[in-house]
Short mmCIF file of N, CA, C and O in Angstrom, two decimals:
data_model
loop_
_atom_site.label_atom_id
_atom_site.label_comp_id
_atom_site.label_asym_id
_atom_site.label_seq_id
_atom_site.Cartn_x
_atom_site.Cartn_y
_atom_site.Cartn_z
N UNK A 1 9.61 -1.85 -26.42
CA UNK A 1 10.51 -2.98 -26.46
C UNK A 1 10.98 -3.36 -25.06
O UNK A 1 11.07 -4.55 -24.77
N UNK A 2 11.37 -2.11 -23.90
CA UNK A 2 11.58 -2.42 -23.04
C UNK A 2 10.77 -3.33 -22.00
O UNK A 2 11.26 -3.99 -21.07
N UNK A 3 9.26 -3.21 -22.39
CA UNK A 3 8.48 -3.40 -21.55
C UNK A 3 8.46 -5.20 -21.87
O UNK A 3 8.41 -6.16 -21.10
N UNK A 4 8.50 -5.11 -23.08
CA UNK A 4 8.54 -6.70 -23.39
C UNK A 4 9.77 -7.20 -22.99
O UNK A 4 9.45 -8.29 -22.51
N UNK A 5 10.77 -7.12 -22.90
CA UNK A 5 11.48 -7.56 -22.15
C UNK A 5 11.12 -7.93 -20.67
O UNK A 5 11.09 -9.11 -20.32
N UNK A 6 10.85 -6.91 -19.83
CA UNK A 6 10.34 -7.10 -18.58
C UNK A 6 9.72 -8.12 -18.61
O UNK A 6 10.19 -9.21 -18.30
N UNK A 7 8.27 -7.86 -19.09
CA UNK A 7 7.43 -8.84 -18.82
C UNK A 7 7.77 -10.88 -19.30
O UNK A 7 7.49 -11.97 -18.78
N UNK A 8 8.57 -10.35 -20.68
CA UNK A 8 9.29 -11.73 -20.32
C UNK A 8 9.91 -12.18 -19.50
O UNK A 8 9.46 -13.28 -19.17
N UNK A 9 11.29 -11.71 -18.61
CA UNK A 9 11.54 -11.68 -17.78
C UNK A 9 11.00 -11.96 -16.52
O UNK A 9 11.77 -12.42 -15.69
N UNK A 10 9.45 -11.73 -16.11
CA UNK A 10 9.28 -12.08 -14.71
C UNK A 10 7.99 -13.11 -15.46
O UNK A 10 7.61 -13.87 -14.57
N UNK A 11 7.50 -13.28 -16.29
CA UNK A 11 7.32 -14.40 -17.01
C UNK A 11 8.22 -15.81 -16.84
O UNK A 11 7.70 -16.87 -16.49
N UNK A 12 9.59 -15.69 -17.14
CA UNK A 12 10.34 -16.74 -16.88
C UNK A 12 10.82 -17.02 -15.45
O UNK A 12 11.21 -18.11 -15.04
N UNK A 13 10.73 -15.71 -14.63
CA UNK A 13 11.01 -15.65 -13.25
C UNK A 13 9.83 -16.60 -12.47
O UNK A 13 10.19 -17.46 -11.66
N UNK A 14 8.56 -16.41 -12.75
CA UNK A 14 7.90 -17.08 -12.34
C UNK A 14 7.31 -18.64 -12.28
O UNK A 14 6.93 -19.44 -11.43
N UNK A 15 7.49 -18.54 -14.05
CA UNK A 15 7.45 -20.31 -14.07
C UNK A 15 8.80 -21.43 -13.87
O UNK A 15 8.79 -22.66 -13.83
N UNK A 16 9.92 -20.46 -13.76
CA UNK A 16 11.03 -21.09 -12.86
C UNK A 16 10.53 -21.44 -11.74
O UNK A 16 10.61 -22.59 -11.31
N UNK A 17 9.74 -20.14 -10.94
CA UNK A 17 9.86 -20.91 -9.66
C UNK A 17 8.39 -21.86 -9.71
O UNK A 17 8.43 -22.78 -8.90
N UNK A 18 7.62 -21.81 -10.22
CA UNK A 18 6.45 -22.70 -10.09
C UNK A 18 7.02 -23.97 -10.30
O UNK A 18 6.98 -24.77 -9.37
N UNK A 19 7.59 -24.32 -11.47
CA UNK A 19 8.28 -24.92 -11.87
C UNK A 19 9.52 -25.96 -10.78
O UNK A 19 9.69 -27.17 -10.93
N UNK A 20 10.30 -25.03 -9.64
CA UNK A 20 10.84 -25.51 -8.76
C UNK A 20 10.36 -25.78 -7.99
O UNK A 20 10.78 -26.83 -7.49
N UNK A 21 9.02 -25.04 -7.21
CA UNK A 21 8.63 -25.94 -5.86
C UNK A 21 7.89 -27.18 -6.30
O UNK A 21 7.75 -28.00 -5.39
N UNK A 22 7.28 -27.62 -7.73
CA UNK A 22 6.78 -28.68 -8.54
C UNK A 22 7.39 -29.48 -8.29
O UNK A 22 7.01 -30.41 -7.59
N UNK A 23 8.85 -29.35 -8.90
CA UNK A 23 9.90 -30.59 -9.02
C UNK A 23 9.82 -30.70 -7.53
O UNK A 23 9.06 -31.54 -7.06
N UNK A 24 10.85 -29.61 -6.36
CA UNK A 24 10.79 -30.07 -4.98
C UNK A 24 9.84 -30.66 -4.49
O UNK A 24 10.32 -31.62 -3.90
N UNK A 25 8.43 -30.66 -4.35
CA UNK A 25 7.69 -31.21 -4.00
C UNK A 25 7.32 -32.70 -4.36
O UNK A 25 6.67 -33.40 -3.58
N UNK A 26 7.75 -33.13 -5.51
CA UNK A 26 7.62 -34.18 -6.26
C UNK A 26 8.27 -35.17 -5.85
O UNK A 26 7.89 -36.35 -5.85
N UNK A 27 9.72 -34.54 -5.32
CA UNK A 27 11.45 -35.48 -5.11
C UNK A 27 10.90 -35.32 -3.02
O UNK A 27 11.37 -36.14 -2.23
N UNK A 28 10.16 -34.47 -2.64
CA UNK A 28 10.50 -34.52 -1.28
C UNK A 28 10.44 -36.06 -0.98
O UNK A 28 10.01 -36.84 -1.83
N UNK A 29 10.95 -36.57 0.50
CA UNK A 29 10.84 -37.56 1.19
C UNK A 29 9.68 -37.47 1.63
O UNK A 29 9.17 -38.57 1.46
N UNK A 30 8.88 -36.70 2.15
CA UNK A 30 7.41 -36.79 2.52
C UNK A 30 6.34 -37.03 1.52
O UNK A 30 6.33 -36.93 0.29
N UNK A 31 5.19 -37.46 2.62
CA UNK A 31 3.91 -37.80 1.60
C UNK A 31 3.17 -36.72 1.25
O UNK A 31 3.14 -35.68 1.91
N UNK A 32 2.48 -36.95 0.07
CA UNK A 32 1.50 -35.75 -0.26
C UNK A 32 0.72 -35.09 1.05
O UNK A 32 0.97 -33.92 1.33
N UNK A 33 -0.04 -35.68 1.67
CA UNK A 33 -0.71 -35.34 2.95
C UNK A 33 0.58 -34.24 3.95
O UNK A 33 0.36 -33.14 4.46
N UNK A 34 1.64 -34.89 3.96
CA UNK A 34 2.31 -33.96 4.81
C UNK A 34 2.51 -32.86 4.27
O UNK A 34 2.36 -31.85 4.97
N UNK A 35 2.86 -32.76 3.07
CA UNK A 35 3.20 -31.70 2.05
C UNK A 35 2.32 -30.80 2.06
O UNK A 35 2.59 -29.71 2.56
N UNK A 36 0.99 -31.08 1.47
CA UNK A 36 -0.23 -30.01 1.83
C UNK A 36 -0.59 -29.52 3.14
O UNK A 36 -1.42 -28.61 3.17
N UNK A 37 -0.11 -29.98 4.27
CA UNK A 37 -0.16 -29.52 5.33
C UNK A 37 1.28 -28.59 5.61
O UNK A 37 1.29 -27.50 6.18
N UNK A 38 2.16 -29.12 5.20
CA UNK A 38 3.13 -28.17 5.15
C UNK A 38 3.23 -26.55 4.55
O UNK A 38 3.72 -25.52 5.02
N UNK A 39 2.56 -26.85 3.34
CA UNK A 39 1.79 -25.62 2.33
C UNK A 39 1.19 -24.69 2.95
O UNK A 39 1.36 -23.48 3.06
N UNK A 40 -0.10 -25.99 3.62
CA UNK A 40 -0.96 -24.95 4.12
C UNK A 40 -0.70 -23.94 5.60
O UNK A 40 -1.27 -22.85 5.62
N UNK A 41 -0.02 -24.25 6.55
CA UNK A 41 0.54 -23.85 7.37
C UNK A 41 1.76 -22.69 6.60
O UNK A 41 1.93 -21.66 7.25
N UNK A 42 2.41 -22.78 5.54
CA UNK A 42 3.30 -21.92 5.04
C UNK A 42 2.55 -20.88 4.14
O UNK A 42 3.06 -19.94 3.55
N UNK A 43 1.44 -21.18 4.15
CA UNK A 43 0.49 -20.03 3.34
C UNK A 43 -0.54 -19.25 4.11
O UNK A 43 -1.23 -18.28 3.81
N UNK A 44 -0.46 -19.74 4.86
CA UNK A 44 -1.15 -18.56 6.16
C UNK A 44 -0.39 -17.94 7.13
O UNK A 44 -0.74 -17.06 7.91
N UNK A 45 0.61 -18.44 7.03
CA UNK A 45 2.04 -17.77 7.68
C UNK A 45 2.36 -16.46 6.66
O UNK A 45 2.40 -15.37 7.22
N UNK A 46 2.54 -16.51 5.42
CA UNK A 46 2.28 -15.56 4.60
C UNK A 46 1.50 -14.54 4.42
O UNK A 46 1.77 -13.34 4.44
N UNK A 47 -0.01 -15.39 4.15
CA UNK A 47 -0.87 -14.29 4.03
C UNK A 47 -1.20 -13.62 5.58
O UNK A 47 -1.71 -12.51 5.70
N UNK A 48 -0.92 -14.24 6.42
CA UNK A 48 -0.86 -13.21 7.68
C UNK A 48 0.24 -12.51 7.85
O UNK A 48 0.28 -11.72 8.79
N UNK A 49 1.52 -12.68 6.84
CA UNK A 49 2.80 -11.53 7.29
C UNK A 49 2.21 -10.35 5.91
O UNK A 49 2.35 -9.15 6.10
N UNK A 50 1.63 -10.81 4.72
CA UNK A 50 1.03 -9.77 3.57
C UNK A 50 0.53 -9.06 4.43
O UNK A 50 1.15 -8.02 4.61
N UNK A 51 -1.05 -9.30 5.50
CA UNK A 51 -2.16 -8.65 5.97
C UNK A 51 -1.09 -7.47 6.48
O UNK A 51 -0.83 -6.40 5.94
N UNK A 52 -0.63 -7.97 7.54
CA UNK A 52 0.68 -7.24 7.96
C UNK A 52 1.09 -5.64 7.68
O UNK A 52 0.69 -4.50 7.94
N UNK A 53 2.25 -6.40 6.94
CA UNK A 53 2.31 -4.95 5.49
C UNK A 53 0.79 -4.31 5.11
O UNK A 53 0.59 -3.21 5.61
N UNK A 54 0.06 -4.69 4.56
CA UNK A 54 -0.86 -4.05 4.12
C UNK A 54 -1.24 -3.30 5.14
O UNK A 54 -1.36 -2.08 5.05
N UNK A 55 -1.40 -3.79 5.93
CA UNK A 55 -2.37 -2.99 7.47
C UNK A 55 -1.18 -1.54 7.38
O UNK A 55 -1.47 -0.43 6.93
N UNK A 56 0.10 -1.94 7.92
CA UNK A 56 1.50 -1.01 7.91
C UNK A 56 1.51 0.05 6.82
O UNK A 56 1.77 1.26 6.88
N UNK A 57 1.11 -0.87 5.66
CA UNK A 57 1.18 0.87 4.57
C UNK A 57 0.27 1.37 4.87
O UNK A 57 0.15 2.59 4.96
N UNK A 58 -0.49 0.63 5.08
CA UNK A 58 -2.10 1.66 5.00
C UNK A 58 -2.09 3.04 6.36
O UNK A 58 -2.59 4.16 6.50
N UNK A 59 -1.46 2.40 6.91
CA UNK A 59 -1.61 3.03 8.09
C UNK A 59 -0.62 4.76 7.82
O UNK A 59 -1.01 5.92 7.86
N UNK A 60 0.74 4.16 7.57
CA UNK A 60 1.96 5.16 6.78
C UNK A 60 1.42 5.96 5.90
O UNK A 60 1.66 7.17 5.92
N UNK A 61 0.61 5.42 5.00
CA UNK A 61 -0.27 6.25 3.98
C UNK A 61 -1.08 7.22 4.57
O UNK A 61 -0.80 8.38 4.28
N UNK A 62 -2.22 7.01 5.48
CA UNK A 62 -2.91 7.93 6.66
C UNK A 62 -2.34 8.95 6.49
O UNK A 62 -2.67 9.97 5.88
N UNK A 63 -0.88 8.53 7.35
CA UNK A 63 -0.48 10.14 8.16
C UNK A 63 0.26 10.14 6.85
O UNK A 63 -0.80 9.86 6.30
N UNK A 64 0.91 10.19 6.08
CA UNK A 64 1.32 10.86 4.92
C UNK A 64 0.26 11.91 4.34
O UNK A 64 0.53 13.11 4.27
N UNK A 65 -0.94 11.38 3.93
CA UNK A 65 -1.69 12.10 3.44
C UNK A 65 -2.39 13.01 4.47
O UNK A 65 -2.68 14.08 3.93
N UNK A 66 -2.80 12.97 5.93
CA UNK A 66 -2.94 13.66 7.00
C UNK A 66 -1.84 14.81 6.93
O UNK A 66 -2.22 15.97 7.05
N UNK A 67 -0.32 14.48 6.73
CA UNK A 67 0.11 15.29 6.98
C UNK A 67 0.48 16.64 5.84
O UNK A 67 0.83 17.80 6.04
N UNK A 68 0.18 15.79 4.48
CA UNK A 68 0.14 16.66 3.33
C UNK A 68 -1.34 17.59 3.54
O UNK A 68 -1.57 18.74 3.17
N UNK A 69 -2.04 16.84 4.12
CA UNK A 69 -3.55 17.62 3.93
C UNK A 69 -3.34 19.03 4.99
O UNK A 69 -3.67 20.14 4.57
N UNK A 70 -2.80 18.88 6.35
CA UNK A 70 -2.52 19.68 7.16
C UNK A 70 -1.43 21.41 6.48
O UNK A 70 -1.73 22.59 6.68
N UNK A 71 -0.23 20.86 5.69
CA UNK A 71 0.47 21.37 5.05
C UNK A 71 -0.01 22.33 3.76
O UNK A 71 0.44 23.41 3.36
N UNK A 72 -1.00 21.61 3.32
CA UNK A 72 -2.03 22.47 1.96
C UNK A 72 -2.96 23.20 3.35
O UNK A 72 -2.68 24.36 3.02
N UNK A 73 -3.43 23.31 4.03
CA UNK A 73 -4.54 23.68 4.14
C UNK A 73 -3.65 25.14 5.49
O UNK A 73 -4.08 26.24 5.82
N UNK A 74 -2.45 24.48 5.86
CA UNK A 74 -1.70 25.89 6.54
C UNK A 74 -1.54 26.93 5.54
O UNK A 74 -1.98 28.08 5.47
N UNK A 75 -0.45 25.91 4.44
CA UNK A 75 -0.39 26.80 3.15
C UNK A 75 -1.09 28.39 2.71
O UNK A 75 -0.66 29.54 2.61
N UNK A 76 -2.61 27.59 2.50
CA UNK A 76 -3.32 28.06 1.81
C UNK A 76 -4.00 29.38 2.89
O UNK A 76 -3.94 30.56 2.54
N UNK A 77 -4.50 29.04 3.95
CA UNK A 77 -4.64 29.96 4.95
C UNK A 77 -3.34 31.10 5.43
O UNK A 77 -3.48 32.25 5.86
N UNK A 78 -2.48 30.59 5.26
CA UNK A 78 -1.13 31.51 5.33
C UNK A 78 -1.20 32.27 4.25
O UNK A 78 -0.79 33.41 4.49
N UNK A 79 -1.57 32.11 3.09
CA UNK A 79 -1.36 33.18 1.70
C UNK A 79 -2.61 33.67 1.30
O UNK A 79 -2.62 34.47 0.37
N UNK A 80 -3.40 33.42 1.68
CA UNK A 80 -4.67 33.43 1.27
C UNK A 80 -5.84 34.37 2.50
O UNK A 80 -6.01 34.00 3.66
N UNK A 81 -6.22 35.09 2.13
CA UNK A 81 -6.93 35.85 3.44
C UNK A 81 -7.95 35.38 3.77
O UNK A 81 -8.31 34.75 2.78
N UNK A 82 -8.81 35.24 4.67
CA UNK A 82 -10.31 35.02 5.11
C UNK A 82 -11.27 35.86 4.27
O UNK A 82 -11.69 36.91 4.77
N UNK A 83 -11.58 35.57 3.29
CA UNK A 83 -12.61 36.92 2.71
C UNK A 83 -13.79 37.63 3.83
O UNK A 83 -14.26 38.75 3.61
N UNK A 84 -14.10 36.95 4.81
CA UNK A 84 -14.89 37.74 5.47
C UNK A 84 -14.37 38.66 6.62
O UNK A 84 -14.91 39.66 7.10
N UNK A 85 -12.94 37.94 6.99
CA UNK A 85 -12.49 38.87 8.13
C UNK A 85 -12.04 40.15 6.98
O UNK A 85 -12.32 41.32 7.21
N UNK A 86 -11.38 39.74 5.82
CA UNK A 86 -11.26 40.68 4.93
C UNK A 86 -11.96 41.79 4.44
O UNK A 86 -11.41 42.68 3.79
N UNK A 87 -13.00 41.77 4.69
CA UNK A 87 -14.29 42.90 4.29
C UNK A 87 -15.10 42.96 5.19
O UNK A 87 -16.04 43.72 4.97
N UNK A 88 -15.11 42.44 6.14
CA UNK A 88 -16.19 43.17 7.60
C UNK A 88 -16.17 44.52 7.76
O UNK A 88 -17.13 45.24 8.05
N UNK A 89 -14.87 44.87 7.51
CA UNK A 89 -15.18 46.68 7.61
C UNK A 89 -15.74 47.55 6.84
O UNK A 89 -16.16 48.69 7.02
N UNK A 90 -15.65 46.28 5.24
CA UNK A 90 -16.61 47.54 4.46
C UNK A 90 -17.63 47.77 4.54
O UNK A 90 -18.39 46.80 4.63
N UNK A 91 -18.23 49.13 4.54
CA UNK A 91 -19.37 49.44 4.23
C UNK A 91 -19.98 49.73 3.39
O UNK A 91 -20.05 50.90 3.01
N UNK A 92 -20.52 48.90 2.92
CA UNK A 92 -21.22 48.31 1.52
C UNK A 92 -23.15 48.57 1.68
O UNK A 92 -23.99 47.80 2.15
N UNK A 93 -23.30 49.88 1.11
CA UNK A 93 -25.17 49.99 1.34
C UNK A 93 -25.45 50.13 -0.63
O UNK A 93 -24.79 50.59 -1.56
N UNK A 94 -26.62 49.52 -0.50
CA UNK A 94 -27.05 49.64 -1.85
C UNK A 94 -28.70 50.52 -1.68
O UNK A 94 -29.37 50.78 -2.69
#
């Protein structure tokens, strides 16, 4: 039940706003031509601040997981013996 809520919710969140830059665009004082140039200049301004972020997590993500990988692998060498330095001394003849 909860989930349907949500999703109604950003359901109505969204065609509000589709809905508002529609009307704004409709009532602006400018012409269509300026408008789509206005758009388009405001949508690559965007998708170059998204790339952005994306590049930024991706990057944060790296050393997160670099540094978890470093942390398992001390871990595991800290509790865990070398099996071969571990038994070099035995002498094992068959």
């Amino acid at each position: 039940m909860k989930k349907k809520a949500i999703l109604q919710s950003l359901l109505l969140a969204t065609g509000s706003f589709v809905g508002g830059m529609t009307l704004g665009l409709l009532l602006t004082p400018t012409n269509g031509r300026q408008n789509r140039m206005w758009i388009s200049e405001h949508a690559a301004e965007l998708a170059e601040w998204a790339e952005d972020r994306r590049r930024n997590a991706e990057h944060k993500g790296q050393l997160k997981l670099r540094h978890i990988r470093r942390n398992v692998h001390e871990g595991l060498s800290h509790h865990i013996p070398d099996l071969y330095e571990a038994t070099e001394d035995l002498d094992i003849k068959r």
